[in-house]
Amino acid sequence: MRTDVTILTDRDVIELAQSLVRIPSVSGDERRVAEHLAAAITPAFDTVRVDEHGNVIAEAAGGTPGPTILLNGHRDVVDAGAMDDPWSAKLIDGAPWGSPGEVMWGRGTMDMKGALASLVGAVSAVRAQGFAGHIIYTAVILEEPGGGVGTRQATRALGRRPDVAISAEPTDFEICLGHRGKVELELETRGKTAHSSIPHTGINALLLMNAFLNAWPRLPMPEHPLAGKCTSAITNINVSPGRLAVIPDRCRLHFDVRFLPGESHDRPMADVRRLCDELKATVPDFEYELRERIVMPSFLMPPAHPAVDLLAGIVEAETGRTPQRRCYTGGTDGTYLWNEFGIPVLGCGPGRIDLAHSPIEHVRVDDLIRARRIYAKLIQALGTAPITWGQA
């Protein structure tokens, strides 16, 4: 255990977040930000390393025995798209976007490089004050595409099993207990090519897909009291051969369907296949193939877990409001920590989730400092709380 730990100020935390945002790290192109982050946080931890996959893993030992606490977040961001100055990390007034006061602007400020910096600031604070247990900080790769590649790699290779994980994904300081599952699907309709001047001699696969799109709203969307209603979203469509004056003989549609905690993805898969079979029986020439691409399991923490109660009290003391206990709208790596490793997951972070992946992504500067305080108090409280760890 090191004794020469550098204490980060609030300004240091903001500047760390800015430095991370200024290095573009779209999923799959994250090496530069990994190297920068590893070097920047070395003074706050006992050990820091970048593993062979590109995950940054740092550890710090407390002065007395206690739980192993995993601080989990991701470094990758989505494409900037039409966002202005996406890598500037400039500090501006957020009032025009419903966030009065100083905000940090840019891709990844809220999802979730700002929170990564807040976690480092929290570790710095508790090491100065003393804490019980062991901290593992993982800033992982490839969260945005789904599949939990980085978190699963990093957690699998740890030398000890964490007792609890803090997920710093944006929740606006509500407490997220889990989320719906997701299955990403590719539907292909099959027709026959022809010259577009004589379309009746072919079978237009795009028109066959249109039949599915018209029927798509009939997919069942059950509801859960915490996770909300299931949804389905269309994300991409293309045709083959995709040439002018050629009737397409293939049309591929990508979409996802969300399913409820406690459900298998088999239920939405069966619903989609049933709908396609109805079309095959009623629409002339309707031929299709349905392929499963990515499955993200659902998860749900017990709302009355003692660690959840502990976090709720700290958040209320810091924010002045009682946090809701709810589910994330989107998927997170928490599902793999809970389902594959049996680690209880506390979801709480700075930032409004409605700003994620948007052209106005930003985070309140005060919220990054508030997050630092919440995480520091939570780490210290977890170290002494009489909690029996594990899913049971």
mmCIF file of N, CA and C in Angstrom, residues 70-113:
data_model
loop_
_atom_site.group_PDB
_atom_site.id
_atom_site.type_symbol
_atom_site.label_atom_id
_atom_site.label_comp_id
_atom_site.label_asym_id
_atom_site.label_seq_id
_atom_site.Cartn_x
_atom_site.Cartn_y
_atom_site.Cartn_z
ATOM 1 N N LEU A 70 -15.729 -2.756 -6.593
ATOM 2 C CA LEU A 70 -15.411 -2.532 -8.007
ATOM 3 C C LEU A 70 -16.053 -1.233 -8.467
ATOM 4 N N LEU A 71 -15.246 -0.326 -9.014
ATOM 5 C CA LEU A 71 -15.728 0.916 -9.613
ATOM 6 C C LEU A 71 -15.666 0.730 -11.121
ATOM 7 N N ASN A 72 -16.806 0.675 -11.770
ATOM 8 C CA ASN A 72 -16.854 0.268 -13.178
ATOM 9 C C ASN A 72 -17.397 1.369 -14.077
ATOM 10 N N GLY A 73 -16.709 1.589 -15.182
ATOM 11 C CA GLY A 73 -17.177 2.515 -16.208
ATOM 12 C C GLY A 73 -16.492 2.213 -17.520
ATOM 13 N N HIS A 74 -16.914 2.888 -18.568
ATOM 14 C CA HIS A 74 -16.341 2.631 -19.898
ATOM 15 C C HIS A 74 -15.740 3.899 -20.488
ATOM 16 N N ARG A 75 -14.724 3.696 -21.334
ATOM 17 C CA ARG A 75 -14.028 4.822 -21.968
ATOM 18 C C ARG A 75 -14.544 5.118 -23.367
ATOM 19 N N ASP A 76 -15.172 4.153 -24.001
ATOM 20 C CA ASP A 76 -15.574 4.368 -25.390
ATOM 21 C C ASP A 76 -16.811 5.255 -25.471
ATOM 22 N N VAL A 77 -16.927 5.943 -26.591
ATOM 23 C CA VAL A 77 -18.058 6.834 -26.845
ATOM 24 C C VAL A 77 -18.627 6.509 -28.218
ATOM 25 N N VAL A 78 -19.841 6.997 -28.472
ATOM 26 C CA VAL A 78 -20.426 6.851 -29.800
ATOM 27 C C VAL A 78 -19.869 7.943 -30.714
ATOM 28 N N ASP A 79 -20.126 7.821 -31.996
ATOM 29 C CA ASP A 79 -19.672 8.825 -32.963
ATOM 30 C C ASP A 79 -20.246 10.195 -32.623
ATOM 31 N N ALA A 80 -19.516 11.216 -32.994
ATOM 32 C CA ALA A 80 -19.949 12.585 -32.693
ATOM 33 C C ALA A 80 -21.160 13.000 -33.508
ATOM 34 N N GLY A 81 -21.317 12.434 -34.697
ATOM 35 C CA GLY A 81 -22.447 12.810 -35.535
ATOM 36 C C GLY A 81 -22.429 14.288 -35.864
ATOM 37 N N ALA A 82 -23.577 14.953 -35.686
ATOM 38 C CA ALA A 82 -23.705 16.367 -36.040
ATOM 39 C C ALA A 82 -23.384 17.292 -34.870
ATOM 40 N N MET A 83 -22.799 16.782 -33.827
ATOM 41 C CA MET A 83 -22.513 17.606 -32.649
ATOM 42 C C MET A 83 -21.444 18.649 -32.955
ATOM 43 N N ASP A 84 -21.674 19.876 -32.522
ATOM 44 C CA ASP A 84 -20.681 20.937 -32.679
ATOM 45 C C ASP A 84 -19.588 20.795 -31.616
ATOM 46 N N ASP A 85 -18.341 21.012 -32.016
ATOM 47 C CA ASP A 85 -17.195 20.980 -31.089
ATOM 48 C C ASP A 85 -17.240 19.774 -30.149
ATOM 49 N N PRO A 86 -17.371 18.566 -30.690
ATOM 50 C CA PRO A 86 -17.606 17.409 -29.822
ATOM 51 C C PRO A 86 -16.451 17.066 -28.904
ATOM 52 N N TRP A 87 -15.240 17.466 -29.244
ATOM 53 C CA TRP A 87 -14.079 17.093 -28.435
ATOM 54 C C TRP A 87 -13.486 18.288 -27.691
ATOM 55 N N SER A 88 -14.272 19.358 -27.541
ATOM 56 C CA SER A 88 -13.749 20.584 -26.945
ATOM 57 C C SER A 88 -13.703 20.523 -25.426
ATOM 58 N N ALA A 89 -14.672 19.848 -24.795
ATOM 59 C CA ALA A 89 -14.793 19.810 -23.328
ATOM 60 C C ALA A 89 -14.843 21.217 -22.743
ATOM 61 N N LYS A 90 -15.399 22.160 -23.493
ATOM 62 C CA LYS A 90 -15.442 23.541 -23.023
ATOM 63 C C LYS A 90 -16.458 23.684 -21.894
ATOM 64 N N LEU A 91 -16.201 24.645 -21.007
ATOM 65 C CA LEU A 91 -17.092 24.939 -19.895
ATOM 66 C C LEU A 91 -17.952 26.142 -20.276
ATOM 67 N N ILE A 92 -19.251 25.937 -20.334
ATOM 68 C CA ILE A 92 -20.176 26.974 -20.791
ATOM 69 C C ILE A 92 -21.438 26.937 -19.933
ATOM 70 N N ASP A 93 -22.307 27.922 -20.144
ATOM 71 C CA ASP A 93 -23.584 27.957 -19.442
ATOM 72 C C ASP A 93 -24.534 26.963 -20.104
ATOM 73 N N GLY A 94 -25.105 26.074 -19.301
ATOM 74 C CA GLY A 94 -25.985 25.048 -19.847
ATOM 75 C C GLY A 94 -27.442 25.449 -19.929
ATOM 76 N N ALA A 95 -27.788 26.697 -19.618
ATOM 77 C CA ALA A 95 -29.190 27.118 -19.600
ATOM 78 C C ALA A 95 -29.930 26.851 -20.915
ATOM 79 N N PRO A 96 -29.299 27.067 -22.084
ATOM 80 C CA PRO A 96 -30.043 26.822 -23.329
ATOM 81 C C PRO A 96 -30.521 25.384 -23.493
ATOM 82 N N TRP A 97 -29.939 24.455 -22.751
ATOM 83 C CA TRP A 97 -30.303 23.038 -22.885
ATOM 84 C C TRP A 97 -30.940 22.493 -21.609
ATOM 85 N N GLY A 98 -31.471 23.394 -20.785
ATOM 86 C CA GLY A 98 -32.171 22.981 -19.584
ATOM 87 C C GLY A 98 -31.279 22.611 -18.429
ATOM 88 N N SER A 99 -30.014 23.055 -18.450
ATOM 89 C CA SER A 99 -29.064 22.755 -17.376
ATOM 90 C C SER A 99 -28.412 24.053 -16.900
ATOM 91 N N PRO A 100 -29.148 24.886 -16.167
ATOM 92 C CA PRO A 100 -28.591 26.172 -15.728
ATOM 93 C C PRO A 100 -27.306 25.984 -14.940
ATOM 94 N N GLY A 101 -26.373 26.900 -15.140
ATOM 95 C CA GLY A 101 -25.080 26.822 -14.480
ATOM 96 C C GLY A 101 -24.008 26.320 -15.429
ATOM 97 N N GLU A 102 -22.817 26.113 -14.889
ATOM 98 C CA GLU A 102 -21.677 25.717 -15.713
ATOM 99 C C GLU A 102 -21.765 24.230 -16.064
ATOM 100 N N VAL A 103 -21.610 23.941 -17.342
ATOM 101 C CA VAL A 103 -21.595 22.551 -17.811
ATOM 102 C C VAL A 103 -20.352 22.315 -18.642
ATOM 103 N N MET A 104 -19.980 21.038 -18.744
ATOM 104 C CA MET A 104 -18.914 20.633 -19.655
ATOM 105 C C MET A 104 -19.577 20.051 -20.897
ATOM 106 N N TRP A 105 -19.142 20.537 -22.043
ATOM 107 C CA TRP A 105 -19.779 20.196 -23.322
ATOM 108 C C TRP A 105 -18.901 19.223 -24.097
ATOM 109 N N GLY A 106 -19.534 18.231 -24.714
ATOM 110 C CA GLY A 106 -18.774 17.377 -25.623
ATOM 111 C C GLY A 106 -19.191 15.923 -25.555
ATOM 112 N N ARG A 107 -18.762 15.184 -26.564
ATOM 113 C CA ARG A 107 -19.087 13.762 -26.627
ATOM 114 C C ARG A 107 -18.305 13.008 -25.554
ATOM 115 N N GLY A 108 -19.038 12.311 -24.705
ATOM 116 C CA GLY A 108 -18.422 11.566 -23.621
ATOM 117 C C GLY A 108 -18.384 12.300 -22.299
ATOM 118 N N THR A 109 -18.784 13.561 -22.264
ATOM 119 C CA THR A 109 -18.767 14.286 -20.989
ATOM 120 C C THR A 109 -19.667 13.605 -19.974
ATOM 121 N N MET A 110 -20.847 13.197 -20.442
ATOM 122 C CA MET A 110 -21.836 12.594 -19.561
ATOM 123 C C MET A 110 -21.837 11.074 -19.681
ATOM 124 N N ASP A 111 -21.475 10.556 -20.827
ATOM 125 C CA ASP A 111 -21.508 9.105 -21.076
ATOM 126 C C ASP A 111 -20.160 8.634 -21.601
ATOM 127 N N MET A 112 -19.157 8.371 -20.699
ATOM 128 C CA MET A 112 -19.228 8.643 -19.280
ATOM 129 C C MET A 112 -17.855 9.002 -18.713
ATOM 130 N N LYS A 113 -17.114 9.836 -19.461
ATOM 131 C CA LYS A 113 -15.766 10.187 -19.028
ATOM 132 C C LYS A 113 -15.768 11.104 -17.810
#
